[in-house]
PDB file of C-alpha atoms in Angstrom:
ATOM      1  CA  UNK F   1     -26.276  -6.376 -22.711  1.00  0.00           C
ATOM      2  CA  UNK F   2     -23.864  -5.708 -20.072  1.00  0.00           C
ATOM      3  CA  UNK F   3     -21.519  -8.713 -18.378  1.00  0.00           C
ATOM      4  CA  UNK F   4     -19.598  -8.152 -15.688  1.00  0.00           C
ATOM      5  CA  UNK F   5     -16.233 -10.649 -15.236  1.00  0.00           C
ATOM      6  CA  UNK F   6     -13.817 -10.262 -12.335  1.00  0.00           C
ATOM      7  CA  UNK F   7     -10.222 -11.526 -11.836  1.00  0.00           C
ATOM      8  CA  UNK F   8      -7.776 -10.347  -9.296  1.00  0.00           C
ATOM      9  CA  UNK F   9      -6.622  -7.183 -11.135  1.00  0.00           C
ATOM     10  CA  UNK F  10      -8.984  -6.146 -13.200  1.00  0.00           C
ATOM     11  CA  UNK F  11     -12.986  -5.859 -13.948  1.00  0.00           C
ATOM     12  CA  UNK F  12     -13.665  -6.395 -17.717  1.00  0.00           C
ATOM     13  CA  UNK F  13     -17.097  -4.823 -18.757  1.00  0.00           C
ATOM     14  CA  UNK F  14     -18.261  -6.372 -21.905  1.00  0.00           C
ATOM     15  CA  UNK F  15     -20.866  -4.089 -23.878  1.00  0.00           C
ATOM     16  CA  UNK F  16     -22.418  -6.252 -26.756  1.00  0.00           C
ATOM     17  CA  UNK F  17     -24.116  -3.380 -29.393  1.00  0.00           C
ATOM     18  CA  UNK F  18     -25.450  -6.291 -31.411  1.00  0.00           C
ATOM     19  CA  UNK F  19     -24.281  -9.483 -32.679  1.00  0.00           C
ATOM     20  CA  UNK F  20     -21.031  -8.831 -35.002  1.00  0.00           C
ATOM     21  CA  UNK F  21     -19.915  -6.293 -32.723  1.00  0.00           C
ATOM     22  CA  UNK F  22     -18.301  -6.019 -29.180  1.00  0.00           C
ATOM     23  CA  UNK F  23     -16.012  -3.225 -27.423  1.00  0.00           C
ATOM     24  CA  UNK F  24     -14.234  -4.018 -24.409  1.00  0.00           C
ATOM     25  CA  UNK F  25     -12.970  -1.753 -21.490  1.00  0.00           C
ATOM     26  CA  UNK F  26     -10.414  -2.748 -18.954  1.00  0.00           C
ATOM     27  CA  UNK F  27     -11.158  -1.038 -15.328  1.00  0.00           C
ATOM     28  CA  UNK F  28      -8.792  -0.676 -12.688  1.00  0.00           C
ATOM     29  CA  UNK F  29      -9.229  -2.547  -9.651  1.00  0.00           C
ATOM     30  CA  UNK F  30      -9.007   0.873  -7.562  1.00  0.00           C
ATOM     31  CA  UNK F  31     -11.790   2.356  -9.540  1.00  0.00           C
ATOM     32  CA  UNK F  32     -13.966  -0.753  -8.834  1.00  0.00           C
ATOM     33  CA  UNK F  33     -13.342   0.027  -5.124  1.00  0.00           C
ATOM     34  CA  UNK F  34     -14.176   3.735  -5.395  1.00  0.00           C
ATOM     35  CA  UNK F  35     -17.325   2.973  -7.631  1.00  0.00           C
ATOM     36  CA  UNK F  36     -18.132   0.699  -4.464  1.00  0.00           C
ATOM     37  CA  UNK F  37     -17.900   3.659  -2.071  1.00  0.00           C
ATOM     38  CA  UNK F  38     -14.220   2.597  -0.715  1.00  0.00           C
ATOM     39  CA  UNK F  39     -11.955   5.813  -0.090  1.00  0.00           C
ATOM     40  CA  UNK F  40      -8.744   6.148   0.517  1.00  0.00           C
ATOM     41  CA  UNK F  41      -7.010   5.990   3.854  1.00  0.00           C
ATOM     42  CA  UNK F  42      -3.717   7.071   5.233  1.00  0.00           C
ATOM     43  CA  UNK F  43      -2.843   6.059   8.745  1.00  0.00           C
ATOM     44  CA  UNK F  44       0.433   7.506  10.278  1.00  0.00           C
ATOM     45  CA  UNK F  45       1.690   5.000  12.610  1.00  0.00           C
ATOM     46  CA  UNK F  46       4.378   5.696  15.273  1.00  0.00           C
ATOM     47  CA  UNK F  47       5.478   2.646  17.223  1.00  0.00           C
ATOM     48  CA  UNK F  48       8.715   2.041  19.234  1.00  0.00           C
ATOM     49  CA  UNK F  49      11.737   0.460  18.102  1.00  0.00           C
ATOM     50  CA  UNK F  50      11.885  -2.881  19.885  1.00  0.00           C
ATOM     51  CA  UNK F  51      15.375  -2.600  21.489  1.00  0.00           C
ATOM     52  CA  UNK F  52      15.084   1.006  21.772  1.00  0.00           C
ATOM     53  CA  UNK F  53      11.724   1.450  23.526  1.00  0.00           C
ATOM     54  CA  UNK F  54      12.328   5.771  23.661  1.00  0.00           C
ATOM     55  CA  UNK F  55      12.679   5.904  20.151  1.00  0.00           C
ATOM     56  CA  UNK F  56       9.526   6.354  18.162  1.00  0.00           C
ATOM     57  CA  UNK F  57       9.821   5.204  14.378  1.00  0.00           C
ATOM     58  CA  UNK F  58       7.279   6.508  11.843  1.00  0.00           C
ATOM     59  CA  UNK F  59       5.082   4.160   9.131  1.00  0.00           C
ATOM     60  CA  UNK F  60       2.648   5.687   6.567  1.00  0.00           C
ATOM     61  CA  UNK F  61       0.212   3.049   5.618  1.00  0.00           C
ATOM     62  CA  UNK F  62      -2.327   3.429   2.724  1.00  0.00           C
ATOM     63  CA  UNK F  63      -5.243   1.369   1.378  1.00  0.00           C
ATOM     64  CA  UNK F  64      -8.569   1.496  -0.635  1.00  0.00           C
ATOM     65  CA  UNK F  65     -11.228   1.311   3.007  1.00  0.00           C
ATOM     66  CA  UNK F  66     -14.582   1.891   3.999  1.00  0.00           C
ATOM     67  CA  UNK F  67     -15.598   4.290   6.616  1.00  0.00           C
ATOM     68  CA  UNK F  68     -16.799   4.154   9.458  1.00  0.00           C
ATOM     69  CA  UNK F  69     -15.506   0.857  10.363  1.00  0.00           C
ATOM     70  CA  UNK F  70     -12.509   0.512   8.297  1.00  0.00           C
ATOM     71  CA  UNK F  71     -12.042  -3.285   8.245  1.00  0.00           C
ATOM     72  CA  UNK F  72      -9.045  -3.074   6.142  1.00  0.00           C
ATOM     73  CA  UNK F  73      -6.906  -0.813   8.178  1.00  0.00           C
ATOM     74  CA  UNK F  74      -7.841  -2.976  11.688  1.00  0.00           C
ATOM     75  CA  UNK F  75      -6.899  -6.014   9.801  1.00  0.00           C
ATOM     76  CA  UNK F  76      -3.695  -4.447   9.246  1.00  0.00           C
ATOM     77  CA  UNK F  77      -2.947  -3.765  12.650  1.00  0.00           C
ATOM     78  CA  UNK F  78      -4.252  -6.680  14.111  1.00  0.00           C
ATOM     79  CA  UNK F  79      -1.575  -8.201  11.784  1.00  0.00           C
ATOM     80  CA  UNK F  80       0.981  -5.326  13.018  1.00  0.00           C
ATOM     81  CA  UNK F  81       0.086  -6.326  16.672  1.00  0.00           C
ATOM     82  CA  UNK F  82       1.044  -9.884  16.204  1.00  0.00           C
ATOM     83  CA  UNK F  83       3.427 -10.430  13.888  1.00  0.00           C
ATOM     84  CA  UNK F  84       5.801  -7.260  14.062  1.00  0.00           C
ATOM     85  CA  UNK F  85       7.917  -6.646  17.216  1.00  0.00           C
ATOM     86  CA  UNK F  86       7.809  -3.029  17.625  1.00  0.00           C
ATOM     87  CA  UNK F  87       4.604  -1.317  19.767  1.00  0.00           C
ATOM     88  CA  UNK F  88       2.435   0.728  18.463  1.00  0.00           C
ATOM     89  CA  UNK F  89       2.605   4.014  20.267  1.00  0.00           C
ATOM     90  CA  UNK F  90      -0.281   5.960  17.935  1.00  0.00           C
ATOM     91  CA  UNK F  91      -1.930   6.100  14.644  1.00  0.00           C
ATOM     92  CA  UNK F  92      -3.807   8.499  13.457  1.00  0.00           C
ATOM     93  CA  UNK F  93      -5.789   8.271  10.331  1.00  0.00           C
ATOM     94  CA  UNK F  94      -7.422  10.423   7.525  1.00  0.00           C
ATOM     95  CA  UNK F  95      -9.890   8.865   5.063  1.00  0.00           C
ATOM     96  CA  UNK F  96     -11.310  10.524   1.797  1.00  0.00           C
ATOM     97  CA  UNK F  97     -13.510   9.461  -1.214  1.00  0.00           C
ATOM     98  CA  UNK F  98     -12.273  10.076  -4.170  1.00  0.00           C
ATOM     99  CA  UNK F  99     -15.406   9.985  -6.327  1.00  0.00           C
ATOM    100  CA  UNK F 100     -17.676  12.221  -5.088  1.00  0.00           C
ATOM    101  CA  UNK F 101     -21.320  13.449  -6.429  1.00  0.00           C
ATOM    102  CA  UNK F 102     -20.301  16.351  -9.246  1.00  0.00           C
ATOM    103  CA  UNK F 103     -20.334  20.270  -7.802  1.00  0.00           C
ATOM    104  CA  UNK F 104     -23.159  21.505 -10.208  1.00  0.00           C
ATOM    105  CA  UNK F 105     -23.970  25.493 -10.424  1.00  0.00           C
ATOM    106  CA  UNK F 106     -26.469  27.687 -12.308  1.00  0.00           C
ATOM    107  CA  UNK F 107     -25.734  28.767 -15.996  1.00  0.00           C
ATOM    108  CA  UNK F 108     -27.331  32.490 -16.496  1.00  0.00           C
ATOM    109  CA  UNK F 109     -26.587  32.511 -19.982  1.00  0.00           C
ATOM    110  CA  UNK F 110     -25.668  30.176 -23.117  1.00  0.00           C
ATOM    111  CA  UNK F 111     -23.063  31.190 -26.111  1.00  0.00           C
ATOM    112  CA  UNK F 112     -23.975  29.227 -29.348  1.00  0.00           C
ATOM    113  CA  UNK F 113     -21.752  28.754 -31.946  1.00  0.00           C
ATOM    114  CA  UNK F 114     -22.544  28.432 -35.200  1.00  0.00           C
TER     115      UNK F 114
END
């Protein structure tokens, strides 16, 4: 029997074996993302300083998104756009899973041991 119970910071998997015992396992919240296909994404923003509209000013921003649309990291600028003062000038972005399908190659041979 497997129960699934979700609070803000963690996912606790339950595994009941049989009646008089139970095991517990605490997962991160970032691993529930990644198991959900989220990957991570780094945006390097460059907006202007708002009384110094020559200067550019750099911001790395990272968060647990999902590609293509990447609701989290529009969310963020929409947020950026009307709450902070300074422009944005740029952002460029890189995304990457970080659980990925295993890299599986042929064994020729097998060494037994005793």
């Amino acid at each position: 029997m497997l129960e699934l119970l979700t609070n803000s910071d963690f996912v606790i998997l339950m595994c009941a074996q049989n009646q008089h015992m139970r095991r517990t396992m605490a997962v991160s919240r970032d691993l529930e993302l990644q198991l959900q296909g989220y990957g991570l994404t780094t945006a390097k923003i460059l907006y202007r300083m708002p009384d110094h509209q020559n200067v550019l000013q750099t911001f790395i921003w990272q968060a647990y998104d999902l590609a293509p649309n990447f609701p989290a990291m529009d969310k963020f600028l929409a947020f950026w756009r009307t709450n902070i003062e300074g422009p944005l000038h740029s952002v460029s972005y890189t995304h990457q899973k970080l659980i990925k399908p295993g890299e599986w190659r042929k064994v020729d041979g097998e060494i037994l041991l005793h």
